Short mmCIF file of C-alpha atoms in Angstrom, two decimals:
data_model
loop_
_atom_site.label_atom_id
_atom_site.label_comp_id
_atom_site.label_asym_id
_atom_site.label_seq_id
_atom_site.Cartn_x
_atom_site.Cartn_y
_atom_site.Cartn_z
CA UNK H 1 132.98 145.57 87.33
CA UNK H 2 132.22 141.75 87.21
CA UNK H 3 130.29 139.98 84.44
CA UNK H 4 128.27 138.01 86.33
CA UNK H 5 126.40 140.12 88.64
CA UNK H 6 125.36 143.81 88.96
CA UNK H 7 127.04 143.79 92.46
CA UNK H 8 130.53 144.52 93.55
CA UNK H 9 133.66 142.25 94.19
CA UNK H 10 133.74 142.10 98.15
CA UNK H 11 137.58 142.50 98.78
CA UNK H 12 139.16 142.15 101.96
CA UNK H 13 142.58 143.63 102.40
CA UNK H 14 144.71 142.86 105.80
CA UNK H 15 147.62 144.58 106.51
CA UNK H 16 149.75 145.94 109.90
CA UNK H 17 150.46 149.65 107.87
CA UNK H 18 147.53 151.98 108.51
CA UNK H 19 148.77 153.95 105.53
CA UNK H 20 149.28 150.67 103.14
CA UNK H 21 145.20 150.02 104.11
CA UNK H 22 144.16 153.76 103.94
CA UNK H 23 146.20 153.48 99.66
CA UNK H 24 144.53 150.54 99.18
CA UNK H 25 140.79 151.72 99.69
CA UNK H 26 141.61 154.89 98.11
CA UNK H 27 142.45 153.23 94.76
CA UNK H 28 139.62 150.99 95.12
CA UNK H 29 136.96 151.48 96.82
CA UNK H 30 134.78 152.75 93.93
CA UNK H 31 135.81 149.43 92.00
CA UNK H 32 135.21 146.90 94.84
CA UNK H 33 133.88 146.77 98.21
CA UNK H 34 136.47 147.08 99.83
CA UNK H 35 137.14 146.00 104.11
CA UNK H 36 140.18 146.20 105.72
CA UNK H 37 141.84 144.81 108.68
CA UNK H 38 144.93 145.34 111.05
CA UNK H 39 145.84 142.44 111.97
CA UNK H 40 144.50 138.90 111.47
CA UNK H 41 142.49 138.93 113.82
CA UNK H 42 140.75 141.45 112.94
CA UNK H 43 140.85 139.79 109.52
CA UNK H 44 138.73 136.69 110.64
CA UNK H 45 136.81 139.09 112.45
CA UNK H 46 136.21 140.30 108.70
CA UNK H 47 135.41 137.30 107.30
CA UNK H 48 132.67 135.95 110.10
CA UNK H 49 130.47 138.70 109.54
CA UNK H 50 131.26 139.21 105.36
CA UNK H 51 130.85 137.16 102.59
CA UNK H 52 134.24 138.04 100.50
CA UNK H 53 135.06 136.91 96.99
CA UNK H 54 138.75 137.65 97.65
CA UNK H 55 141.27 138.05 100.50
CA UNK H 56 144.71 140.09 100.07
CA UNK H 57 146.71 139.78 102.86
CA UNK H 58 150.58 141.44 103.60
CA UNK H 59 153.23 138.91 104.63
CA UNK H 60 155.50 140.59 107.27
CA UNK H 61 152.71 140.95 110.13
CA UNK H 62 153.70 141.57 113.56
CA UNK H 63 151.41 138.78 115.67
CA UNK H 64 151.67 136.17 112.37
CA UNK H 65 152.80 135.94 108.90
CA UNK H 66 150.35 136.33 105.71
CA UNK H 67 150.82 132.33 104.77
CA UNK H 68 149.79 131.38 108.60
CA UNK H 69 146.83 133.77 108.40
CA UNK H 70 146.25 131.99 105.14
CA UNK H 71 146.29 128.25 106.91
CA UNK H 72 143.61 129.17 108.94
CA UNK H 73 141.47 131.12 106.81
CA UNK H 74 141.21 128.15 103.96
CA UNK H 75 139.92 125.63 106.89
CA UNK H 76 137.50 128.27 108.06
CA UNK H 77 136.37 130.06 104.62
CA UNK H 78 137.75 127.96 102.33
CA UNK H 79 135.82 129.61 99.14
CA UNK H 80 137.73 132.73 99.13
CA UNK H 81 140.58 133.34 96.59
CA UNK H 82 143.75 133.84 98.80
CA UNK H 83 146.33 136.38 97.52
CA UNK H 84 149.55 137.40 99.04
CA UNK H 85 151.02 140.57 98.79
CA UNK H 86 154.88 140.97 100.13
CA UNK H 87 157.60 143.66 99.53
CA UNK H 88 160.24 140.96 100.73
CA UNK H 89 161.55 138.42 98.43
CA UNK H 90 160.49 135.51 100.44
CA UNK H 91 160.74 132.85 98.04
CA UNK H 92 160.66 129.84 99.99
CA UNK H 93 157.72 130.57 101.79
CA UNK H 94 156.06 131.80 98.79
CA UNK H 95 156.57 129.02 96.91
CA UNK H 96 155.38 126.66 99.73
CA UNK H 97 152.23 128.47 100.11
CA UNK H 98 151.39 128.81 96.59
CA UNK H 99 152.29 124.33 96.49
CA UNK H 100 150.10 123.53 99.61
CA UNK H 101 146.91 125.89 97.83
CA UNK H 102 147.11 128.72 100.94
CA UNK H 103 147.49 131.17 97.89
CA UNK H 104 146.37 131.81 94.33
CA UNK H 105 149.40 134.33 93.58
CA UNK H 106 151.11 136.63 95.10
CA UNK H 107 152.04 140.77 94.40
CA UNK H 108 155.04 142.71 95.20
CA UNK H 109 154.91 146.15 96.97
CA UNK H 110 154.79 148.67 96.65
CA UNK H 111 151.59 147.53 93.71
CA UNK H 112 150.97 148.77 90.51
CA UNK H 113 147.27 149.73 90.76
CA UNK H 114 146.40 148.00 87.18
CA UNK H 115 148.60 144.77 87.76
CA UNK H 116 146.59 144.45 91.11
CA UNK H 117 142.71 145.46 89.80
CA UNK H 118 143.51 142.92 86.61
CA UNK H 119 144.52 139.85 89.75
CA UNK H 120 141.42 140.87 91.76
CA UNK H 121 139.06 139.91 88.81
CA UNK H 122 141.01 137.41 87.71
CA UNK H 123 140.71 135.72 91.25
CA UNK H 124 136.51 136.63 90.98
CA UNK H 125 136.56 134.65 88.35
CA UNK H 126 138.13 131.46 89.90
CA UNK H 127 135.67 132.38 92.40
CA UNK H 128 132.60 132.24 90.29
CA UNK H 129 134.08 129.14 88.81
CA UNK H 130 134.37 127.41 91.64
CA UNK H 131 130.80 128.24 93.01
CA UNK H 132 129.36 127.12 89.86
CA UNK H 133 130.71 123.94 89.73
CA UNK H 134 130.06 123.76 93.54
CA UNK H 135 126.57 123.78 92.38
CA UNK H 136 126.65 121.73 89.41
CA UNK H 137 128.12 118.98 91.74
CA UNK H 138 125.50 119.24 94.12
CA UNK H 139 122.80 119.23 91.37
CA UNK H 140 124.63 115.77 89.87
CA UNK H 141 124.65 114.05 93.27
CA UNK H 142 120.85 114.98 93.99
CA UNK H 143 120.06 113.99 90.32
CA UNK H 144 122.14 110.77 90.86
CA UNK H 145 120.64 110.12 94.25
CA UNK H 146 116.88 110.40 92.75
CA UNK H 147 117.79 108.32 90.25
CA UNK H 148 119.18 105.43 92.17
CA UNK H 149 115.84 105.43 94.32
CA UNK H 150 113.93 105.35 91.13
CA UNK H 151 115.82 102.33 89.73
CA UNK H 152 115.37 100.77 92.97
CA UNK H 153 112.30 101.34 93.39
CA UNK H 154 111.00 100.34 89.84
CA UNK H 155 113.32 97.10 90.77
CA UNK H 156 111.32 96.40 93.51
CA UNK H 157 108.09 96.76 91.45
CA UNK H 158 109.47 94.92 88.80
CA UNK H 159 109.67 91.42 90.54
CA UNK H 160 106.11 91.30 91.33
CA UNK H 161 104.76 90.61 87.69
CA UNK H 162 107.75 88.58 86.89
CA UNK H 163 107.34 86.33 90.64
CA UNK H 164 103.24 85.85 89.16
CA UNK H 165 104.56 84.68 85.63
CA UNK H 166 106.80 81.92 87.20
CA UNK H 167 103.82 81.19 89.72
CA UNK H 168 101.74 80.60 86.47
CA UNK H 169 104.66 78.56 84.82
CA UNK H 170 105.04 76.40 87.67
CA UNK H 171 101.43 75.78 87.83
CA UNK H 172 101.22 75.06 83.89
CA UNK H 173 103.68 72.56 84.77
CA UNK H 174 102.06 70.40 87.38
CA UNK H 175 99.21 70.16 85.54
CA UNK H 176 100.16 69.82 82.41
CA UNK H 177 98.01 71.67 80.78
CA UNK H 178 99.92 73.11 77.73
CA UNK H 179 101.05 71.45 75.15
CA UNK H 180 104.31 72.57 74.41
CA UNK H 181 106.36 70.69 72.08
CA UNK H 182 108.71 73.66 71.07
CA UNK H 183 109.86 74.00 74.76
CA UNK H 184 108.86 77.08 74.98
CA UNK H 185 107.62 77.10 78.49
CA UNK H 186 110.81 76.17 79.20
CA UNK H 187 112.45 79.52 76.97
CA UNK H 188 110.09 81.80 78.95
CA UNK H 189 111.41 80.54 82.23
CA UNK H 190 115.26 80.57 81.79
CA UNK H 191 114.24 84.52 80.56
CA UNK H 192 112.16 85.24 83.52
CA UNK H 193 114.86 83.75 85.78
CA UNK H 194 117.58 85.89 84.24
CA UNK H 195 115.63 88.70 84.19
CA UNK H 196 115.13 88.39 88.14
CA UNK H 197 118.33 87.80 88.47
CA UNK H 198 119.50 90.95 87.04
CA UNK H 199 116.99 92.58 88.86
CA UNK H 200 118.58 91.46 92.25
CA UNK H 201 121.74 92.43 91.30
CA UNK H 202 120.66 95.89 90.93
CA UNK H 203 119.05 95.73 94.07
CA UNK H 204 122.36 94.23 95.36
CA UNK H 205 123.89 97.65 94.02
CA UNK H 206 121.41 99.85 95.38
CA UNK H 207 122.33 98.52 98.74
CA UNK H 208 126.05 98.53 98.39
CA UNK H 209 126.24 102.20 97.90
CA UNK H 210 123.59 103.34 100.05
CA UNK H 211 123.33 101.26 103.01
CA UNK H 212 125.69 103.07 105.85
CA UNK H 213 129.15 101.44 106.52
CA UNK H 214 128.58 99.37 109.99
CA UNK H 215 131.38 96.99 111.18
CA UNK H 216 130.74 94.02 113.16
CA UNK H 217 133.05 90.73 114.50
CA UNK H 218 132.88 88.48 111.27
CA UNK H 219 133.34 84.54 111.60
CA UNK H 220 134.77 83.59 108.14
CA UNK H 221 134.06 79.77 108.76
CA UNK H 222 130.37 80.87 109.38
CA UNK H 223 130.02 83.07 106.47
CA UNK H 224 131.91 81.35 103.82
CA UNK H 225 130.24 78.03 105.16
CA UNK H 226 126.85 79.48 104.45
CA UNK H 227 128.01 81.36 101.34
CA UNK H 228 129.06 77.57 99.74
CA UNK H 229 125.98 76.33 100.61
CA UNK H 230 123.70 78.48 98.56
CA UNK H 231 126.23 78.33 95.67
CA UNK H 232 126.42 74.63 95.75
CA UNK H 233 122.92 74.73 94.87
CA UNK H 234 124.21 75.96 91.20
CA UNK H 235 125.89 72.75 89.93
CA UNK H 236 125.98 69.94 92.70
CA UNK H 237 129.03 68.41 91.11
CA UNK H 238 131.24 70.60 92.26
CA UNK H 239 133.81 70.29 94.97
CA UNK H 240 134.82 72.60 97.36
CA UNK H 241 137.56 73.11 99.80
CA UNK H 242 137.81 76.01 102.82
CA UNK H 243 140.52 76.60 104.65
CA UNK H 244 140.39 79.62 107.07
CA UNK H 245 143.00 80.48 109.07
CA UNK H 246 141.73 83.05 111.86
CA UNK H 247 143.49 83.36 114.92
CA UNK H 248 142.71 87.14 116.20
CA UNK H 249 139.13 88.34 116.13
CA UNK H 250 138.12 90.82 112.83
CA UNK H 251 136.18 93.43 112.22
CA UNK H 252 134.38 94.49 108.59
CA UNK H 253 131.47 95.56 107.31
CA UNK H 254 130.12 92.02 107.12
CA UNK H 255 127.26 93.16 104.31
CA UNK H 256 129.24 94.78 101.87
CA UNK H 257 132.04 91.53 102.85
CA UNK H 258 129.18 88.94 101.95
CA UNK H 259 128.42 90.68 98.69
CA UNK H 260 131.85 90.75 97.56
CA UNK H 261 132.57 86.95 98.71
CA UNK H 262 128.78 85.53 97.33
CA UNK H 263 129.53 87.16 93.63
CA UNK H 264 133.30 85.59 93.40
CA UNK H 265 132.22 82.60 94.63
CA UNK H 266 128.79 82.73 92.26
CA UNK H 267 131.01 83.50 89.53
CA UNK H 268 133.59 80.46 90.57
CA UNK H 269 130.60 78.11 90.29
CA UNK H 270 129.35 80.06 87.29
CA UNK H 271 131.72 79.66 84.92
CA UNK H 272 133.30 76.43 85.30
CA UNK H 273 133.53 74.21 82.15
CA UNK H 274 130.53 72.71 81.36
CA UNK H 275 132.28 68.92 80.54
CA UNK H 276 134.35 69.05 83.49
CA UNK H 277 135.03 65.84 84.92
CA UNK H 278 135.99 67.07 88.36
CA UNK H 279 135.29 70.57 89.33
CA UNK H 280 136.24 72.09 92.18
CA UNK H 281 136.31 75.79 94.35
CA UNK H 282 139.19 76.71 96.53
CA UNK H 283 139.15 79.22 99.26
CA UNK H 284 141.59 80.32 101.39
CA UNK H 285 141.64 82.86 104.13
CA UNK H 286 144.37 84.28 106.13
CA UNK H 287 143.67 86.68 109.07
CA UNK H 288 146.34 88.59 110.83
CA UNK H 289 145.69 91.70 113.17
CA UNK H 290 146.51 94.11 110.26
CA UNK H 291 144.15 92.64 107.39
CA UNK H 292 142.51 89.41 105.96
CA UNK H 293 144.22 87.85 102.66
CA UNK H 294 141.57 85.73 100.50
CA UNK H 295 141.76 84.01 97.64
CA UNK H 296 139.14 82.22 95.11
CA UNK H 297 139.98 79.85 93.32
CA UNK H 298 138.12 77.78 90.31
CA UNK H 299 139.53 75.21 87.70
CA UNK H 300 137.07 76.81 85.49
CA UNK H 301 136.73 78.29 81.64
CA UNK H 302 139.43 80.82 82.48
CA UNK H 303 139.55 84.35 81.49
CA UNK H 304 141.62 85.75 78.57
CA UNK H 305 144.59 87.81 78.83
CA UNK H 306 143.38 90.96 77.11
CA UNK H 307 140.41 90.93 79.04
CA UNK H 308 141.73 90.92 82.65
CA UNK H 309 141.62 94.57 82.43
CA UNK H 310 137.75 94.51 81.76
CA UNK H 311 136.57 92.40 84.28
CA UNK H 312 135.50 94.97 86.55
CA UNK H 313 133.72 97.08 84.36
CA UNK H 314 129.79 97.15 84.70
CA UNK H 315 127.91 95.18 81.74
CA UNK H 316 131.41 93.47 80.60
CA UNK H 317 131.21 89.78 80.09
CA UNK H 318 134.32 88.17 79.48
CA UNK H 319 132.45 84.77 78.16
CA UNK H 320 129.51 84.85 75.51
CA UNK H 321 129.42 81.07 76.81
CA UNK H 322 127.84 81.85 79.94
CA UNK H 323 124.53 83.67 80.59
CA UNK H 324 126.20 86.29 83.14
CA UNK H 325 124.70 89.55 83.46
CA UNK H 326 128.20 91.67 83.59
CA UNK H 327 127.66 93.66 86.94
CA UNK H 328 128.95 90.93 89.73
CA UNK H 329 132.27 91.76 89.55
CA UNK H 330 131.69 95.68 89.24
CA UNK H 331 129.24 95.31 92.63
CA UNK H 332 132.51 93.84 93.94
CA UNK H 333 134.94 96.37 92.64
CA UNK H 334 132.62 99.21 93.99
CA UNK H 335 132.25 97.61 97.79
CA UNK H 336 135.49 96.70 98.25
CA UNK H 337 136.29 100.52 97.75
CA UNK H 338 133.70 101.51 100.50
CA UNK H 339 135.47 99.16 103.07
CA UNK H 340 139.58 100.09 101.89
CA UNK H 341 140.22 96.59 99.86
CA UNK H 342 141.83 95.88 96.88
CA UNK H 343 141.54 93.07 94.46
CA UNK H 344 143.79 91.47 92.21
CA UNK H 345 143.39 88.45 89.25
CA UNK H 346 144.71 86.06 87.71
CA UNK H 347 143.73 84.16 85.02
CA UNK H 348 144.71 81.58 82.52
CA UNK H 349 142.02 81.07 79.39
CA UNK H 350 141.35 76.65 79.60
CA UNK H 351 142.74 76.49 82.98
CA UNK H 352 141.13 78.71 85.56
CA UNK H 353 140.97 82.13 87.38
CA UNK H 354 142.14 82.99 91.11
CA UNK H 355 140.85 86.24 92.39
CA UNK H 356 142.87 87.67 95.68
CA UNK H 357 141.42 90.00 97.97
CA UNK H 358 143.06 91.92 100.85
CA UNK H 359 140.60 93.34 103.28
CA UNK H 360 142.31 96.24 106.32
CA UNK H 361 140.71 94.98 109.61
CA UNK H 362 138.68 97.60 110.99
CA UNK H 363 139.47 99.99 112.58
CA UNK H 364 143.76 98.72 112.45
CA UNK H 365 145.09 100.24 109.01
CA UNK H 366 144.24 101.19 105.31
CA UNK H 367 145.57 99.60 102.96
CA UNK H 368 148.42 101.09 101.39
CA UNK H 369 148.60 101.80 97.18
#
């Protein structure tokens, strides 16, 4: 008997040899519950109207072999443990079944009664494994999901009290009703605004992962036009150049593409040198029918070598110079795995960083490793 429950190991046993199934429940049918079949369709038969922990099944069958009942049976009940039981030395097809996860083992007949109880529990047990974590998954992505709402949601609530502090800053301000020789005014905004700031970037999250994937025509000109003009807005000194080659129409999921393109080129603008006498942003984009090649260019601070590998890892900063909040380039990372892109950079510390991403158009290929 099992361990884990007062009931018995549900055993299914399918086999051509009315003798070889009248052997087996006779040495086992007050262990297990034991069914048996004929044939495998009798089998599935089985196995629609039973809920069986394990599934022994003889490999020289008339209508189909033990491994090609096994094919079907893990796409239709894929929880059972799958064992084969053969008096021929079929090796190859053994082995090949045993590689491609049709079978836990196998057993040779004529079976040794012991040998074969001690592989039935042992497969149970995989069993019970495998439900249990089964369930421990699916309490971690419920746990997971309630949490993201509640961050989101306490985002959300979050901005209200801060929006009504820099309502009451700005009004201090025109009238000029506090004296504040420290500055301090000023410390208390730059705080609220960061705080905001990192508050929309979770928010930006939040929608990354949870918003369903929806592809649409995208316009690069138009987006990457618009994109500039809201970073421009960050330091006015700073130069720009597009160039967009797109010749064939493509298709993306143009919210998750926005994010990804807004934080590089945030980022670009971000962390350019603060004495630089003539900063500039370069983007390029190359469309083909297969996929769309971009890449972001700065003449900024630069990033150092033995941090390239960090970059994309939430709440790294790779500058204590800069008031960055860590999580722009891990929003990136994570939505360009939603839509199939990859992202590669290069960086020299002084000189500047160029980021290159390569984007399948949807619904043409996947990009390969």
């Amino acid at each position: 008997m099992n361990n884990h429950s007062d009931k018995k190991i549900k055993v299914l046993y399918v086999d051509d040899e009315g003798n070889n199934l009248l052997a087996f429940q006779a040495s086992f049918r007050r262990i297990f519950e034991v069914h048996v079949a004929n044939s495998s369709a009798e089998g599935m038969k089985v196995l629609n109207n039973h809920d069986v922990h394990v599934v022994i099944c003889d490999q020289r069958m008339p209508q189909s072999t033990g491994v090609e009942f096994f094919q079907i049976v893990r796409k239709a009940f894929p929880d059972p443990i799958r064992m084969l039981l053969t008096g021929y030395t079929d090796a190859e097809a053994i082995v090949d079944a045993i590689n491609k996860g049709e079978i836990y083992r196998y057993i040779k007949k004529p079976w040794d009664d012991v040998e074969l109880k001690n592989a039935i529990q042992n497969a149970y047990e995989i069993y019970i494994t495998r439900h249990q974590l089964k369930n421990k998954i699916s309490e971690l992505e419920k746990t997971n999901d309630e949490l993201n709402r509640f961050v989101y949601s306490t985002s959300h609530d979050l901005r209200s009290p801060l929006a009504s502090i820099m309502g009451i800053l700005n009004l201090a301000k025109m009238e000029d009703s506090v004296d504040d020789p420290n500055g301090y005014l000023g410390m208390i905004e730059t705080c609220v605004h960061r705080m905001d700031g990192f508050i929309q970037k979770i928010i930006e999250y939040y929608k990354s992962i949870r918003v369903d994937d929806e592809y649409e025509d995208v316009d690069f000109n138009k987006m990457l036009s618009e994109i500039i003009e809201i970073c421009s807005m960050q330091n006015q000194d700073i130069a720009f150049k597009l160039t967009v080659d797109q010749r064939v129409p493509f298709m993306a999921d143009a919210f998750r593409l926005s994010v990804i393109l807004n934080n590089l080129i945030s980022n670009a603008v971000k962390y350019q040198k603060p004495t630089a006498v003539e900063p500039w942003v370069k983007i390029d984009v190359q469309v083909d029918e297969m996929k769309a090649v971009i890449q972001i260019e700065d003449n900024g601070i630069g990033i150092v070598e033995q941090h390239l590998n960090n970059v994309f890892k939430m709440f790294f900063r790779s500058s204590n110079n800069v008031t960055g909040l860590g999580i722009g380039l891990y929003i990136v990372k994570e939505a360009l795995a939603r839509i199939g892109g990859k992202i590669s950079v290069h960086s020299v510390y002084g000189e500047g960083t160029m980021f290159e991403l390569r984007i399948p158009n949807h619904p043409y290929v996947k990009l390969e490793e």
